[in-house]
XYZ file of C-alpha atoms in Angstrom:
774
model
C 74.567 78.004 142.929
C 77.548 80.077 144.077
C 79.468 76.852 144.701
C 78.789 75.708 141.122
C 79.927 79.050 139.762
C 83.174 78.879 141.778
C 83.762 75.312 140.575
C 83.188 76.393 136.952
C 85.668 79.249 137.313
C 88.312 76.896 138.757
C 87.810 74.388 135.935
C 88.079 77.185 133.342
C 91.221 78.534 135.018
C 93.048 75.186 135.162
C 91.921 74.244 131.661
C 93.367 77.487 130.362
C 96.672 76.842 132.093
C 96.804 73.410 130.495
C 95.786 74.591 127.038
C 98.100 77.599 126.817
C 101.334 75.543 126.720
C 99.800 73.353 124.035
C 98.801 76.390 122.026
C 102.248 77.882 122.549
C 103.865 74.736 121.214
C 101.702 74.988 118.126
C 102.149 78.740 117.731
C 104.479 80.081 115.065
C 106.060 82.303 117.708
C 107.693 79.196 119.135
C 109.040 78.384 115.703
C 110.390 81.828 114.849
C 113.823 81.752 113.274
C 116.295 84.433 112.359
C 115.935 84.778 108.610
C 118.658 86.543 106.604
C 115.888 88.165 104.619
C 114.820 90.033 107.728
C 117.979 92.155 107.821
C 116.947 95.789 107.547
C 119.284 98.719 107.253
C 117.809 100.762 110.059
C 121.143 102.304 111.008
C 120.105 102.089 114.646
C 123.035 101.822 117.028
C 120.946 100.241 119.771
C 118.099 97.766 119.979
C 115.537 96.433 122.353
C 113.778 93.143 123.117
C 110.049 93.264 122.463
C 107.575 91.007 124.254
C 107.279 88.978 121.075
C 110.986 88.317 121.095
C 111.051 87.519 124.776
C 108.693 84.578 124.227
C 111.144 82.853 121.909
C 113.581 80.233 123.137
C 116.587 82.025 121.687
C 117.520 85.597 122.627
C 116.832 88.116 119.914
C 116.663 91.841 119.286
C 114.413 94.051 117.253
C 115.677 97.367 115.979
C 114.018 100.578 117.007
C 112.214 101.356 113.778
C 111.928 104.737 112.097
C 109.013 106.870 113.212
C 105.980 105.051 111.861
C 102.464 106.289 112.416
C 100.780 103.646 110.285
C 98.731 100.825 111.780
C 100.639 98.773 114.346
C 99.252 95.463 115.503
C 102.012 94.214 117.765
C 100.947 91.743 120.382
C 102.852 89.556 122.784
C 102.625 86.770 120.230
C 104.176 86.352 116.805
C 101.910 84.347 114.473
C 102.900 83.150 111.043
C 101.943 86.541 109.636
C 104.789 88.021 111.646
C 107.515 85.778 110.302
C 109.892 87.040 107.648
C 108.685 86.060 104.150
C 110.661 83.399 102.360
C 110.680 85.457 99.189
C 112.986 88.124 100.531
C 116.554 86.936 99.833
C 119.563 88.540 101.500
C 121.115 91.415 99.615
C 124.644 90.957 98.322
C 127.237 92.234 100.829
C 127.959 95.857 100.070
C 130.613 96.508 102.699
C 132.789 94.577 105.107
C 131.055 92.590 107.822
C 132.261 94.842 110.628
C 131.045 97.934 108.815
C 127.762 96.291 107.898
C 127.041 95.464 111.549
C 127.132 99.152 112.360
C 124.206 99.775 110.048
C 122.056 96.636 110.294
C 120.065 94.855 112.948
C 118.612 91.365 112.836
C 114.830 91.363 113.063
C 113.337 88.134 114.302
C 109.739 88.910 113.389
C 107.667 91.644 111.857
C 104.640 92.954 113.669
C 101.837 90.395 113.351
C 99.333 91.238 110.674
C 95.689 91.915 111.294
C 94.496 91.141 107.740
C 95.510 88.455 105.267
C 95.911 91.076 102.537
C 98.345 93.274 104.516
C 102.065 92.982 104.099
C 105.400 94.769 104.393
C 107.862 94.835 101.497
C 111.450 95.438 102.491
C 114.413 96.827 100.603
C 115.769 93.384 99.766
C 112.622 92.631 97.741
C 112.777 96.033 96.074
C 116.354 95.453 94.932
C 115.161 92.535 92.819
C 112.708 94.583 90.771
C 113.297 96.947 87.846
C 112.612 100.199 89.715
C 113.238 103.428 87.835
C 110.482 105.619 89.297
C 108.242 105.758 92.355
C 105.328 104.134 90.517
C 107.493 101.014 90.191
C 107.779 100.932 93.989
C 104.019 101.103 94.421
C 103.475 98.127 92.129
C 104.882 95.787 94.763
C 101.473 96.018 96.454
C 99.505 92.966 95.235
C 96.703 94.018 92.942
C 97.797 97.663 92.634
C 98.179 98.908 89.056
C 99.625 102.354 88.318
C 99.273 104.014 84.927
C 100.405 107.371 83.616
C 98.600 109.798 81.380
C 99.194 113.394 80.315
C 102.937 113.324 80.852
C 105.373 111.903 83.349
C 105.037 114.791 85.806
C 101.348 114.246 86.466
C 100.234 112.022 89.337
C 99.671 108.375 88.483
C 96.278 106.789 88.111
C 95.774 104.078 90.771
C 93.694 100.924 90.296
C 93.118 98.722 93.338
C 90.435 96.337 94.621
C 87.896 97.107 91.952
C 88.541 100.856 92.212
C 89.748 103.103 89.474
C 90.821 105.475 92.244
C 91.727 108.145 89.678
C 94.725 109.928 91.187
C 94.129 108.657 94.722
C 90.498 109.165 95.785
C 90.252 105.765 97.502
C 93.912 104.926 98.111
C 95.679 106.740 100.966
C 99.379 107.334 100.325
C 101.865 108.588 102.912
C 105.614 109.104 103.241
C 106.844 108.544 106.797
C 103.269 109.301 107.870
C 103.031 112.567 105.878
C 99.918 112.642 103.663
C 100.501 112.657 99.910
C 96.821 112.862 98.895
C 95.535 116.395 98.362
C 92.020 117.323 99.487
C 89.889 119.597 97.254
C 92.541 119.515 94.560
C 92.183 121.467 91.315
C 92.461 118.313 89.184
C 90.723 115.729 91.356
C 89.887 114.802 94.930
C 92.705 112.911 96.651
C 95.281 113.790 93.965
C 98.450 111.971 95.069
C 101.636 113.062 93.279
C 104.597 110.915 94.356
C 107.156 112.526 92.060
C 108.786 114.267 95.037
C 110.015 110.889 96.349
C 113.417 109.476 95.360
C 113.088 105.674 94.943
C 116.481 104.969 96.550
C 115.258 106.621 99.765
C 112.755 103.910 100.560
C 113.601 101.270 103.143
C 110.273 99.471 103.202
C 106.694 99.716 101.964
C 103.736 98.973 104.215
C 100.540 97.877 102.481
C 97.091 97.868 104.078
C 93.886 96.953 102.255
C 90.362 97.714 103.306
C 88.931 100.094 105.950
C 89.849 97.872 108.918
C 92.536 99.980 110.602
C 91.624 102.546 113.243
C 94.812 104.523 112.586
C 93.799 105.211 108.973
C 91.168 107.731 107.945
C 90.475 109.767 104.813
C 90.923 108.007 101.437
C 91.816 104.624 103.023
C 88.793 102.797 101.612
C 90.374 100.491 99.032
C 93.622 100.573 100.968
C 96.631 102.549 102.124
C 100.360 102.509 101.409
C 103.059 104.012 103.613
C 106.568 104.530 102.219
C 109.197 104.505 104.965
C 112.505 106.274 104.334
C 115.929 105.197 105.490
C 117.725 106.950 108.335
C 121.287 106.490 107.084
C 123.419 104.742 104.474
C 126.412 102.439 105.015
C 128.173 104.020 102.032
C 127.987 107.109 99.878
C 127.004 106.501 96.261
C 126.807 108.126 92.842
C 124.533 106.613 90.204
C 124.049 107.456 86.531
C 121.247 105.919 84.492
C 120.355 106.410 80.858
C 118.984 104.819 77.744
C 116.323 105.074 75.095
C 114.109 108.131 74.495
C 116.787 110.571 75.688
C 116.480 109.361 79.249
C 119.104 110.481 81.751
C 118.947 110.243 85.538
C 121.596 110.940 88.166
C 121.424 110.229 91.884
C 123.953 111.079 94.589
C 123.660 110.143 98.254
C 125.626 110.076 101.485
C 124.773 109.096 105.049
C 127.604 109.757 107.496
C 127.051 109.103 111.203
C 128.609 111.023 114.072
C 128.102 109.242 117.346
C 124.432 109.600 118.213
C 123.725 111.591 115.067
C 122.770 109.875 111.812
C 122.366 111.787 108.581
C 121.031 111.083 105.116
C 121.445 113.397 102.135
C 120.208 112.482 98.660
C 119.694 114.360 95.390
C 118.167 113.369 92.067
C 118.042 115.018 88.658
C 116.492 113.588 85.495
C 115.367 114.300 81.942
C 113.223 112.193 79.591
C 111.419 112.632 76.273
C 109.424 109.412 76.273
C 108.393 107.611 73.075
C 105.863 110.252 71.999
C 105.834 112.264 68.768
C 105.490 115.331 70.990
C 108.483 114.820 73.343
C 107.694 115.077 77.037
C 110.827 117.084 77.831
C 110.235 116.105 81.440
C 112.813 117.765 83.683
C 112.803 117.274 87.427
C 114.982 117.616 90.493
C 114.650 116.201 94.001
C 116.546 117.083 97.180
C 116.211 115.310 100.518
C 118.032 115.628 103.835
C 117.332 113.876 107.117
C 119.016 114.102 110.517
C 118.280 111.629 113.299
C 119.496 112.106 116.861
C 119.358 109.236 119.329
C 118.298 110.806 122.606
C 118.784 107.470 124.337
C 118.895 103.781 123.540
C 115.087 103.832 123.287
C 114.200 107.238 121.896
C 115.126 109.395 118.928
C 114.110 112.542 117.106
C 114.336 113.134 113.347
C 114.212 116.281 111.233
C 113.789 115.998 107.455
C 113.462 118.509 104.616
C 112.837 117.945 100.912
C 112.256 119.934 97.738
C 110.938 118.894 94.315
C 110.303 120.652 91.025
C 109.371 119.423 87.560
C 107.870 120.534 84.252
C 106.790 118.623 81.165
C 104.805 118.499 77.934
C 102.223 115.859 77.119
C 100.512 114.213 74.199
C 97.251 114.043 76.144
C 94.572 111.427 75.663
C 94.015 110.819 71.961
C 90.767 109.465 70.391
C 90.981 105.815 69.365
C 88.792 106.456 66.302
C 91.473 108.684 64.762
C 94.218 106.131 65.419
C 92.093 103.281 64.018
C 91.382 105.326 60.878
C 95.093 105.901 60.335
C 94.788 109.690 60.547
C 96.762 109.859 63.800
C 99.826 107.915 64.874
C 99.688 105.676 67.930
C 102.142 108.009 69.689
C 100.700 111.123 68.075
C 99.076 114.242 69.527
C 96.384 116.811 68.745
C 97.353 119.601 71.171
C 101.125 120.046 71.576
C 100.774 122.504 74.480
C 99.385 120.013 77.018
C 101.556 119.381 80.068
C 102.355 121.387 83.162
C 104.650 122.065 86.085
C 104.625 121.012 89.723
C 106.600 121.661 92.902
C 106.495 120.539 96.516
C 108.587 121.342 99.596
C 108.304 119.495 102.919
C 109.710 119.806 106.407
C 108.786 117.420 109.209
C 109.863 116.627 112.744
C 109.317 113.165 114.233
C 109.833 111.745 117.709
C 109.628 108.193 118.995
C 110.058 106.542 122.376
C 109.910 102.818 123.009
C 110.409 100.586 126.008
C 109.210 97.127 126.972
C 105.623 98.242 127.596
C 105.160 101.667 126.043
C 105.491 103.439 122.726
C 105.063 107.097 121.909
C 105.163 108.514 118.385
C 104.699 112.122 117.344
C 104.931 113.835 113.971
C 104.544 117.464 112.860
C 104.801 118.510 109.211
C 104.501 121.517 106.912
C 104.329 121.363 103.108
C 104.045 123.829 100.255
C 102.626 122.621 96.959
C 102.070 124.106 93.484
C 100.601 122.750 90.241
C 99.751 124.169 86.833
C 98.179 121.626 84.531
C 97.247 122.228 80.886
C 94.810 119.752 79.320
C 92.415 119.358 76.417
C 90.077 116.411 76.936
C 87.268 117.198 74.498
C 89.302 118.915 71.738
C 86.760 121.242 69.991
C 83.431 120.130 71.471
C 82.677 123.378 73.328
C 84.763 125.950 71.469
C 85.206 125.148 67.750
C 87.476 128.182 67.274
C 89.939 128.204 70.181
C 89.542 124.610 71.287
C 88.628 123.230 74.719
C 91.988 123.695 76.406
C 91.840 124.250 80.169
C 94.320 125.277 82.846
C 93.976 123.900 86.360
C 95.933 125.697 89.060
C 96.480 124.629 92.652
C 98.624 126.375 95.251
C 98.493 125.456 98.902
C 100.112 125.126 102.266
C 99.266 122.078 104.325
C 100.259 121.469 107.912
C 99.427 118.819 110.417
C 100.372 116.681 113.367
C 99.892 113.099 114.418
C 100.578 111.468 117.768
C 99.915 108.029 119.183
C 100.535 106.221 122.446
C 100.650 102.475 122.933
C 100.628 100.440 126.144
C 101.071 96.673 126.542
C 99.903 94.811 129.645
C 99.429 91.225 130.739
C 96.888 89.848 133.215
C 97.261 86.142 133.843
C 96.809 84.506 130.434
C 95.466 87.648 128.757
C 97.524 90.235 126.893
C 96.220 93.740 126.304
C 97.655 96.045 123.665
C 96.056 99.488 123.849
C 96.626 102.285 121.352
C 95.205 105.797 121.243
C 96.012 108.586 118.839
C 95.086 111.973 117.473
C 95.690 113.754 114.186
C 94.982 117.157 112.709
C 95.425 118.632 109.242
C 94.866 122.085 107.775
C 94.979 122.996 104.061
C 95.024 126.605 102.867
C 94.252 126.345 99.152
C 94.016 128.670 96.171
C 92.815 126.905 93.052
C 91.222 127.836 89.787
C 89.992 126.623 86.412
C 90.590 128.668 83.257
C 89.960 128.372 79.547
C 93.228 128.568 77.625
C 94.795 128.225 74.201
C 98.506 127.599 73.755
C 98.877 128.045 77.553
C 97.428 131.576 77.418
C 94.297 132.252 79.473
C 91.135 133.205 77.607
C 88.584 133.295 80.443
C 88.091 132.400 84.082
C 85.739 129.503 84.788
C 86.223 129.261 88.554
C 88.469 130.611 91.306
C 88.214 129.522 94.928
C 89.969 130.008 98.216
C 89.500 126.909 100.348
C 90.369 126.350 103.980
C 89.818 122.736 104.942
C 90.435 121.413 108.436
C 90.226 117.845 109.690
C 90.548 116.485 113.221
C 90.604 112.833 114.243
C 91.067 110.610 117.236
C 91.139 106.849 117.510
C 91.343 104.100 120.084
C 92.229 100.469 119.528
C 92.338 97.501 121.860
C 93.997 94.227 120.966
C 93.283 91.332 123.300
C 95.282 88.112 123.018
C 93.364 85.321 124.696
C 96.142 82.873 123.858
C 98.911 82.677 121.316
C 96.405 81.277 118.858
C 93.620 83.878 119.196
C 93.542 87.680 119.014
C 90.646 90.119 118.962
C 91.194 93.678 117.767
C 88.498 96.310 118.159
C 88.807 99.972 117.298
C 86.863 103.182 116.991
C 87.756 106.283 114.999
C 86.091 109.695 114.919
C 86.780 112.261 112.172
C 85.528 115.825 111.905
C 85.894 117.993 108.779
C 85.279 121.704 108.369
C 84.908 123.000 104.801
C 85.268 126.759 104.227
C 85.061 127.972 100.611
C 85.227 131.512 99.223
C 84.094 131.791 95.595
C 86.203 134.540 94.008
C 84.140 134.416 90.801
C 80.717 134.300 92.432
C 77.689 135.240 90.329
C 76.140 138.147 92.237
C 73.333 138.752 89.724
C 71.053 136.061 91.156
C 70.328 134.233 94.402
C 70.272 130.562 95.289
C 73.339 129.530 93.268
C 76.147 130.248 95.733
C 79.325 128.264 95.218
C 80.882 129.227 98.540
C 80.069 128.720 102.187
C 80.947 126.834 105.353
C 79.915 123.311 106.309
C 81.034 120.720 108.840
C 80.701 116.935 108.889
C 81.565 114.076 111.220
C 82.172 110.377 110.709
C 82.307 107.583 113.313
C 84.103 104.451 112.099
C 84.053 101.205 114.131
C 86.542 98.428 113.312
C 86.876 94.793 114.374
C 89.266 91.932 113.557
C 89.521 88.356 114.781
C 92.743 86.383 114.201
C 92.839 82.654 114.928
C 95.902 80.417 114.466
C 94.647 76.814 114.389
C 98.099 75.540 113.434
C 101.643 76.752 113.817
C 101.782 77.519 110.087
C 98.373 79.099 109.537
C 96.484 82.257 110.513
C 92.797 82.886 109.817
C 91.493 86.473 109.630
C 87.998 87.935 109.854
C 87.867 91.705 109.275
C 85.137 94.310 109.458
C 85.412 98.079 109.271
C 83.797 101.353 108.338
C 85.824 103.987 106.505
C 85.308 106.937 104.201
C 86.729 109.329 101.666
C 86.059 113.048 101.824
C 84.632 114.907 98.849
C 85.752 118.170 97.276
C 84.885 121.159 99.469
C 83.504 123.104 96.487
C 80.860 120.458 95.914
C 80.119 120.123 99.628
C 79.205 123.790 100.285
C 77.442 124.732 97.043
C 73.812 125.772 97.319
C 72.503 123.608 94.478
C 72.868 119.822 94.629
C 75.590 119.652 97.297
C 77.513 116.374 97.489
C 77.976 114.148 100.509
C 80.822 115.604 102.621
C 82.145 112.209 103.767
C 81.279 109.182 101.629
C 81.086 106.202 103.994
C 82.443 102.758 103.091
C 81.692 99.439 104.779
C 84.243 96.671 104.293
C 84.441 93.013 105.281
C 86.997 90.300 104.593
C 87.730 86.646 105.283
C 91.315 85.543 104.725
C 94.013 83.008 105.462
C 97.807 83.209 105.473
C 100.054 80.161 105.770
C 103.661 79.054 105.509
C 104.516 75.599 104.200
C 107.814 73.708 104.325
C 109.657 76.899 105.329
C 109.780 77.917 101.676
C 106.234 78.692 100.539
C 104.080 81.590 101.737
C 100.440 81.650 100.636
C 97.667 84.137 101.379
C 94.110 84.291 100.102
C 91.194 86.538 100.925
C 87.581 87.066 99.958
C 86.438 90.624 100.502
C 83.554 92.993 99.944
C 83.103 96.735 100.167
C 80.043 98.982 99.894
C 80.503 102.692 99.176
C 77.730 105.220 99.784
C 78.647 107.327 96.761
C 81.032 106.862 93.868
C 83.216 109.426 92.143
C 83.033 108.828 88.394
C 84.847 110.340 85.434
C 83.012 112.931 83.309
C 84.970 112.996 80.094
C 83.378 116.024 78.446
C 84.261 118.160 81.465
C 87.561 116.527 82.361
C 86.449 116.159 85.994
C 84.964 113.617 88.391
C 81.517 113.928 89.939
C 79.594 112.139 92.681
C 77.364 109.257 91.666
C 75.235 106.674 93.493
C 76.175 103.831 95.827
C 78.274 100.844 94.715
C 79.303 97.457 95.986
C 82.478 95.536 95.242
C 83.334 91.879 95.714
C 86.710 90.304 95.137
C 89.202 87.512 95.626
C 92.953 87.871 96.101
C 95.701 85.271 96.000
C 99.309 85.899 96.978
C 102.184 83.409 96.774
C 105.917 83.525 97.556
C 108.142 80.487 96.876
C 111.799 79.885 97.668
C 112.749 77.441 94.900
C 116.472 77.326 95.649
C 118.678 79.303 98.001
C 119.187 81.836 95.186
C 115.973 81.488 93.153
C 112.567 82.866 94.154
C 109.105 83.077 92.584
C 106.057 85.187 93.375
C 102.465 85.458 92.156
C 99.697 87.978 92.893
C 96.226 87.490 91.412
C 93.104 89.586 91.991
C 89.576 89.159 90.648
C 87.072 91.964 91.296
C 83.507 92.891 90.439
C 82.214 96.466 90.906
C 78.554 97.410 90.412
C 76.186 100.269 91.101
C 73.531 99.062 93.536
C 70.759 101.506 92.574
C 70.586 100.458 88.929
C 71.098 96.722 89.111
C 70.770 94.927 85.797
C 70.678 98.068 83.678
C 73.943 99.905 82.952
C 75.274 99.221 86.430
C 78.976 98.584 85.743
C 81.434 100.945 87.403
C 83.402 102.447 84.541
C 87.136 101.612 84.469
C 86.970 99.432 87.585
C 89.588 96.665 87.158
C 88.236 93.124 87.036
C 91.399 91.070 86.743
C 95.007 91.874 87.630
C 97.994 89.577 87.757
C 101.652 90.015 88.639
C 104.249 87.249 88.691
C 107.992 87.000 88.683
C 111.160 84.964 88.982
C 113.993 86.523 90.988
C 117.648 85.636 91.394
C 119.942 86.729 94.232
C 123.368 85.090 94.386
C 125.970 85.420 97.155
C 128.551 86.695 94.642
C 126.684 89.898 93.759
C 124.474 88.902 90.806
C 120.764 89.700 91.081
C 117.916 89.960 88.632
C 114.285 89.288 87.861
C 111.847 88.568 85.079
C 108.386 90.004 85.759
C 104.974 89.623 84.155
C 102.198 92.149 84.807
C 98.690 92.214 83.401
C 95.296 93.831 83.684
C 92.209 92.465 81.956
C 89.748 94.372 79.822
C 87.244 96.432 81.787
C 84.168 98.522 80.975
C 84.806 102.126 79.949
C 81.104 103.029 80.247
C 78.420 101.886 82.677
C 76.515 100.001 79.973
C 79.802 98.433 78.757
C 79.296 99.772 75.231
C 82.909 100.972 75.268
C 85.703 98.826 76.646
C 89.103 99.718 78.034
C 91.527 97.213 76.558
C 93.641 94.979 78.775
C 97.429 94.820 78.657
C 100.018 92.185 79.535
C 103.690 93.135 79.853
C 107.002 91.418 80.453
C 109.899 93.281 82.092
C 113.441 92.211 82.910
C 116.228 93.391 85.164
C 119.771 92.249 85.929
C 122.411 93.764 88.189
C 125.899 92.847 89.323
C 128.052 94.343 92.067
C 131.788 93.882 92.377
C 133.392 95.670 95.283
C 132.503 99.355 94.901
C 131.051 99.139 91.358
C 127.539 98.045 90.425
C 126.129 97.665 86.918
C 122.474 97.279 86.067
C 120.353 96.763 82.965
C 116.548 96.979 82.837
C 114.251 96.324 79.909
C 110.606 97.349 80.073
C 108.074 95.750 77.731
C 110.446 93.059 76.515
C 108.030 91.891 73.836
C 107.471 95.458 72.570
C 103.703 95.081 72.931
C 101.501 97.934 71.758
C 98.994 98.753 74.476
C 96.890 101.540 75.880
C 97.886 102.882 79.270
C 95.290 105.292 80.748
C 91.881 105.034 79.043
C 88.667 107.046 79.384
C 85.305 107.248 77.641
C 85.136 110.831 76.384
C 82.795 112.760 74.119
C 84.969 114.886 71.831
C 84.766 116.711 68.541
C 87.586 117.127 66.058
C 88.187 120.404 64.297
C 87.058 118.768 61.051
C 83.755 117.546 62.526
C 80.481 119.459 61.979
C 80.174 122.392 64.348
C 76.406 122.265 64.809
C 73.815 120.128 63.154
C 70.300 119.173 64.171
C 69.722 116.335 63.694
C 73.346 115.072 63.640
C 74.545 114.087 60.168
C 74.465 110.405 59.255
C 77.825 108.743 59.762
C 79.200 111.604 61.857
C 80.670 109.040 64.238
C 82.281 105.778 63.051
C 81.218 102.306 64.064
C 82.183 101.406 67.604
C 81.543 104.931 68.883
C 78.352 106.778 69.834
C 76.896 110.004 68.483
C 76.115 112.443 71.286
C 73.506 115.185 71.080
C 73.424 118.346 73.190
C 70.368 119.570 75.096
C 69.342 121.773 72.172
C 69.408 118.818 69.774
C 72.673 119.697 68.028
C 75.584 117.370 67.346
C 77.835 117.390 70.451
C 80.542 114.979 69.347
C 81.474 111.315 69.336
C 81.758 109.256 72.508
C 84.880 107.184 72.138
C 87.759 105.740 74.129
C 90.546 108.283 74.539
C 93.868 106.862 75.647
C 97.504 107.546 76.414
C 99.756 105.029 74.649
C 101.841 102.730 76.782
C 105.594 102.774 76.451
C 107.144 100.427 73.871
C 110.327 98.521 74.666
C 112.680 100.644 76.741
C 116.263 99.694 77.547
C 118.022 101.522 80.376
C 121.513 101.018 81.768
C 122.842 102.054 85.149
C 126.269 102.527 86.748
C 126.622 103.014 90.503
C 129.814 103.762 92.419
C 130.016 103.308 96.211
C 132.467 105.104 98.468
């Protein structure tokens, strides 16, 4: 029997040796080419050869990337998912060739993907899109829709993979690894305000969908996006942009290098009124500075600081019934004092070390954040005299660190890629909710001091059995400690405490299998457990506490292929189950925990190189979100997107002309669980053209080319106008018009009309831009 076992082992060994060369010949890593689209301005004076590059016939180098603590799935192989996309054309030369070489490095292949729906968008793609604000950057993620409501200074609303993630509850956003999402925020859990980011800073955008990545934790259920900043600039620049609705924006930047020291300094100032009858008067400034010191050819340390401030007015969310009746203009308002102010300052220190077998990344950060937000969601439903205006205040310090170590080894035909990491975050928060009129406080509803701590560690092992098969397994452990002090606690009775201390832990296993049956095709099978944390105030309260960590279980089957060296295609079928859902409560202007849900979806992504200067792209998503505990009876998840589409034609010529024509759409979706109210869909066409001649660049962008009238953010809200009956039992006949619902309070009185409230989308907007390079 031992002889048979030895014979079997020998046969397996020799068969593997014979099959590996065949697999290598069929593997995309053997076909990897240097693509001009893979040029990235990393401003790295030195480079290194990775194992992936060393397997290629031709010598190649990969730049030492900026500190990046997002998921890395590098193996000794480079499948088709690692090749540079055909849709990323080379940028027009900005400087002389000799000068350009000092700031660019050829990248032969990106890190191989571990999911069909993951991708990296580089600066060359971004230059072909009409980008005027950070939300435009985020829209490059297939299936991600961003909408604005309550003024330009408020965080966007994010819709992704069947989630209306509100302001970020199920989408994790980071900048160079620094968390943007705010835990236990005054306005909503996971509130992610990206207004402190200057769009011109961004070198690339890394997109991850689903809870399959051991490096990602809180909020990364629907997905995660990491914005990576540049380290230097080849030229200084001054840019002035302006156009309709009293819009003016100025950006200045410089990035001189001094031997081993690279610097980047950028500033932004802007003002805009928007198309609203109540002008936004949105004023903001942004400052950013970054210094990178190359300790050696393989290691560097970076120090960055930034500061942001902004204030604005808003038209709020207006009731559709008043607009339909002609009593309120489409861009009108009912409370002219809505709006707010926000500020954030950051400082972070990052270190990276890379050699042929090892990588070490470390990041430490400290941020200060402030927000005052004035809103009136329900108008006069609760207070018929002063109105239902509220003030939400949030002031906090957040600090944290992240570190990861990666080791690559080979044993015969096997490759092992091991990663381990830790992270910690601490938020010291003061937030409150107040009743207000004309931005003057009338009463205190709630005041809390919150100290929230989270600790995490993860381990991931990637095993490459051959260049056509990879297995990735991971395990993540997260611990949260919630500590809440209720400054307005009711001491007259027991059993209703709103403060306290509570801890919670989450274990999240992950697994991915990648098979490359052909040199042009990768197949992906993904499984993972993730979570989003809930607001600490709901977690510790004595009555009806919410789940501290809402678990999510995700699974996905996908394929990514490259055809004829000019067409990239990716498709995936996915599902996700969430233990508890956060849903919008319009009459309170807050979100609350609901029951479990399940989501199913399909995604299609295409990139086509039509000619050497003409490119096309298409992203299509179809989703279905349902509550599982009420199947067949009012089980729709309100505001969950069901259909999104984004498509475009892009032009990039060698003589400096670039441009694009882009189509974006979102289908109608339920505004209530029983689908009585519907949030209307919208389909928009945008255009952009730019031309650079020597040191001068001109640009023109047009948003909403067809001047379509559409609703941006939409919510089902029960509200009462000042002219409506104050109290009436039973409610008067005809109190609410057709298409809305009459709501009755617990005491049987008229509470208001449930209707769709919306923020109008921007009509046609023409903006011009002049940029000078030095």
